[in-house]
Amino acid sequence: MTDNPIVTSSTTGVFTAKVQNQRDFSASRLNVFFDGETFHISGQEGDPTTPDDHYRTIYIHVKKNGDNLTFHKLFYIVKEGPHTEKISADDGTFTINFDEASRHYRMSFHVLAKLPDKTVDILGSFDLRQS
């Protein structure tokens, strides 16, 4: 059996958003992961392991095809005690600036995330680095 090396990294930076009818979002936990086809970028506010179990997450998929990067999906997840709400957006306005060589990921976004009975306007950005 051959052991494969484990690669870990730390993500630092800023991930913020204005969310319609809610307080501003400011992530305290950040993550960037590339699976060979899609970048998975997330920012989480709050701690899902605490007893009150309140947190919010913005999770974004950006597809890579050669040198081209395209937005694929945004999820906005709100957890308050036993209640979880997950809404998503498949389109919007995006500016994507990823420098894979230096592991620097920047993006601004404006989406209308939708559920059958409501729409939530989300305007945000992130500027993240991995080490």
mmCIF file of C-alpha atoms in Angstrom:
data_model
loop_
_atom_site.group_PDB
_atom_site.id
_atom_site.type_symbol
_atom_site.label_atom_id
_atom_site.label_comp_id
_atom_site.label_asym_id
_atom_site.label_seq_id
_atom_site.Cartn_x
_atom_site.Cartn_y
_atom_site.Cartn_z
ATOM 1 C CA MET A 1 0.000 0.000 0.000
ATOM 2 C CA THR A 2 1.302 3.449 -0.948
ATOM 3 C CA ASP A 3 0.488 6.432 1.211
ATOM 4 C CA ASN A 4 -0.730 9.464 -0.713
ATOM 5 C CA PRO A 5 0.420 12.816 0.627
ATOM 6 C CA ILE A 6 -2.214 14.911 2.339
ATOM 7 C CA VAL A 7 -2.317 18.518 1.242
ATOM 8 C CA THR A 8 -3.912 21.056 3.538
ATOM 9 C CA SER A 9 -4.255 24.753 3.061
ATOM 10 C CA SER A 10 -5.568 27.730 4.859
ATOM 11 C CA THR A 11 -7.893 30.260 3.259
ATOM 12 C CA THR A 12 -7.803 33.880 4.408
ATOM 13 C CA GLY A 13 -9.501 37.028 3.192
ATOM 14 C CA VAL A 14 -12.859 38.767 3.158
ATOM 15 C CA PHE A 15 -16.262 37.432 2.046
ATOM 16 C CA THR A 16 -19.181 39.828 2.532
ATOM 17 C CA ALA A 17 -22.672 40.382 1.144
ATOM 18 C CA LYS A 18 -25.779 42.483 1.501
ATOM 19 C CA VAL A 19 -28.809 40.206 1.773
ATOM 20 C CA GLN A 20 -32.305 41.606 1.250
ATOM 21 C CA ASN A 21 -34.245 42.046 4.524
ATOM 22 C CA GLN A 22 -31.422 40.552 6.615
ATOM 23 C CA ARG A 23 -28.367 41.885 8.381
ATOM 24 C CA ASP A 24 -25.182 42.113 6.319
ATOM 25 C CA PHE A 25 -23.272 38.861 5.814
ATOM 26 C CA SER A 26 -19.632 38.705 6.911
ATOM 27 C CA ALA A 27 -18.019 35.267 6.795
ATOM 28 C CA SER A 28 -15.779 34.080 9.598
ATOM 29 C CA ARG A 29 -14.967 30.721 7.951
ATOM 30 C CA LEU A 30 -13.643 30.631 4.395
ATOM 31 C CA ASN A 31 -12.891 27.852 1.951
ATOM 32 C CA VAL A 32 -11.764 27.431 -1.670
ATOM 33 C CA PHE A 33 -11.576 23.969 -3.217
ATOM 34 C CA PHE A 34 -11.036 22.902 -6.847
ATOM 35 C CA ASP A 35 -12.186 19.398 -7.824
ATOM 36 C CA GLY A 36 -10.619 19.403 -11.304
ATOM 37 C CA GLU A 37 -13.686 20.889 -12.980
ATOM 38 C CA THR A 38 -15.371 23.231 -10.510
ATOM 39 C CA PHE A 39 -14.182 25.732 -7.917
ATOM 40 C CA HIS A 40 -16.182 25.477 -4.691
ATOM 41 C CA ILE A 41 -16.019 28.725 -2.737
ATOM 42 C CA SER A 42 -17.788 29.183 0.566
ATOM 43 C CA GLY A 43 -18.101 31.677 3.333
ATOM 44 C CA GLN A 44 -19.808 30.822 6.594
ATOM 45 C CA GLU A 45 -20.992 33.124 9.334
ATOM 46 C CA GLY A 46 -21.585 31.566 12.733
ATOM 47 C CA ASP A 47 -20.708 28.114 13.995
ATOM 48 C CA PRO A 48 -22.886 25.076 13.235
ATOM 49 C CA THR A 49 -21.330 23.199 16.177
ATOM 50 C CA THR A 50 -22.616 25.583 18.859
ATOM 51 C CA PRO A 51 -25.693 24.712 20.945
ATOM 52 C CA ASP A 52 -27.839 27.485 19.429
ATOM 53 C CA ASP A 53 -27.032 26.174 15.934
ATOM 54 C CA HIS A 54 -27.392 29.500 14.073
ATOM 55 C CA TYR A 55 -25.345 30.102 10.946
ATOM 56 C CA ARG A 56 -25.460 31.379 7.360
ATOM 57 C CA THR A 57 -23.473 30.146 4.378
ATOM 58 C CA ILE A 58 -22.938 31.406 0.837
ATOM 59 C CA TYR A 59 -21.619 28.614 -1.380
ATOM 60 C CA ILE A 60 -20.621 29.323 -4.990
ATOM 61 C CA HIS A 61 -19.699 26.999 -7.868
ATOM 62 C CA VAL A 62 -17.490 28.385 -10.659
ATOM 63 C CA LYS A 63 -16.825 26.035 -13.585
ATOM 64 C CA LYS A 64 -13.444 25.959 -15.317
ATOM 65 C CA ASN A 65 -13.165 25.013 -18.993
ATOM 66 C CA GLY A 66 -9.612 25.566 -20.220
ATOM 67 C CA ASP A 67 -8.827 29.172 -19.349
ATOM 68 C CA ASN A 68 -12.506 30.126 -19.106
ATOM 69 C CA LEU A 69 -14.267 30.549 -15.780
ATOM 70 C CA THR A 70 -18.067 30.709 -15.631
ATOM 71 C CA PHE A 71 -20.501 31.038 -12.761
ATOM 72 C CA HIS A 72 -22.558 27.880 -12.285
ATOM 73 C CA LYS A 73 -24.593 28.175 -9.070
ATOM 74 C CA LEU A 74 -24.942 30.070 -5.788
ATOM 75 C CA PHE A 75 -26.536 28.656 -2.651
ATOM 76 C CA TYR A 76 -27.583 30.744 0.336
ATOM 77 C CA ILE A 77 -28.227 28.628 3.426
ATOM 78 C CA VAL A 78 -29.678 29.917 6.688
ATOM 79 C CA LYS A 79 -29.877 27.637 9.727
ATOM 80 C CA GLU A 80 -31.715 28.807 12.825
ATOM 81 C CA GLY A 81 -32.183 26.042 15.375
ATOM 82 C CA PRO A 82 -34.250 23.276 13.784
ATOM 83 C CA HIS A 83 -35.168 25.383 10.724
ATOM 84 C CA THR A 84 -32.952 25.371 7.601
ATOM 85 C CA GLU A 85 -33.655 27.432 4.491
ATOM 86 C CA LYS A 86 -31.669 26.827 1.309
ATOM 87 C CA ILE A 87 -32.205 29.017 -1.718
ATOM 88 C CA SER A 88 -30.247 29.104 -4.952
ATOM 89 C CA ALA A 89 -29.470 31.191 -8.012
ATOM 90 C CA ASP A 90 -28.447 29.948 -11.449
ATOM 91 C CA ASP A 91 -27.665 33.329 -12.987
ATOM 92 C CA GLY A 92 -26.908 36.920 -12.181
ATOM 93 C CA THR A 93 -24.105 39.422 -12.689
ATOM 94 C CA PHE A 94 -20.550 38.316 -11.909
ATOM 95 C CA THR A 95 -16.979 39.531 -12.139
ATOM 96 C CA ILE A 96 -14.555 36.644 -11.710
ATOM 97 C CA ASN A 97 -10.808 37.170 -11.254
ATOM 98 C CA PHE A 98 -9.002 33.981 -10.216
ATOM 99 C CA ASP A 99 -5.196 33.773 -10.250
ATOM 100 C CA GLU A 100 -4.540 30.077 -9.740
ATOM 101 C CA ALA A 101 -0.742 30.454 -9.797
ATOM 102 C CA SER A 102 -0.774 32.746 -6.761
ATOM 103 C CA ARG A 103 -3.925 31.099 -5.303
ATOM 104 C CA HIS A 104 -5.752 34.437 -5.168
ATOM 105 C CA TYR A 105 -9.508 34.328 -5.821
ATOM 106 C CA ARG A 106 -11.657 37.432 -6.256
ATOM 107 C CA MET A 107 -15.256 37.733 -7.341
ATOM 108 C CA SER A 108 -18.185 40.106 -7.108
ATOM 109 C CA PHE A 109 -21.733 38.901 -7.605
ATOM 110 C CA HIS A 110 -25.325 40.055 -7.720
ATOM 111 C CA VAL A 111 -28.049 37.406 -7.811
ATOM 112 C CA LEU A 112 -31.726 36.965 -7.184
ATOM 113 C CA ALA A 113 -31.882 33.683 -5.262
ATOM 114 C CA LYS A 114 -35.276 32.043 -5.523
ATOM 115 C CA LEU A 115 -37.684 29.777 -3.752
ATOM 116 C CA PRO A 116 -41.148 29.124 -5.177
ATOM 117 C CA ASP A 117 -42.691 31.661 -2.786
ATOM 118 C CA LYS A 118 -39.945 34.309 -2.485
ATOM 119 C CA THR A 119 -36.895 35.936 -4.040
ATOM 120 C CA VAL A 120 -33.879 37.223 -2.106
ATOM 121 C CA ASP A 121 -31.552 39.858 -3.604
ATOM 122 C CA ILE A 122 -27.890 39.155 -2.713
ATOM 123 C CA LEU A 123 -25.041 41.525 -3.597
ATOM 124 C CA GLY A 124 -21.587 40.463 -2.463
ATOM 125 C CA SER A 125 -17.919 39.878 -3.071
ATOM 126 C CA PHE A 126 -14.932 37.957 -1.848
ATOM 127 C CA ASP A 127 -11.170 38.390 -1.965
ATOM 128 C CA LEU A 128 -9.532 35.159 -0.806
ATOM 129 C CA ARG A 129 -6.014 33.737 -0.693
ATOM 130 C CA GLN A 130 -4.825 30.229 -0.008
ATOM 131 C CA SER A 131 -1.517 29.292 1.563
#
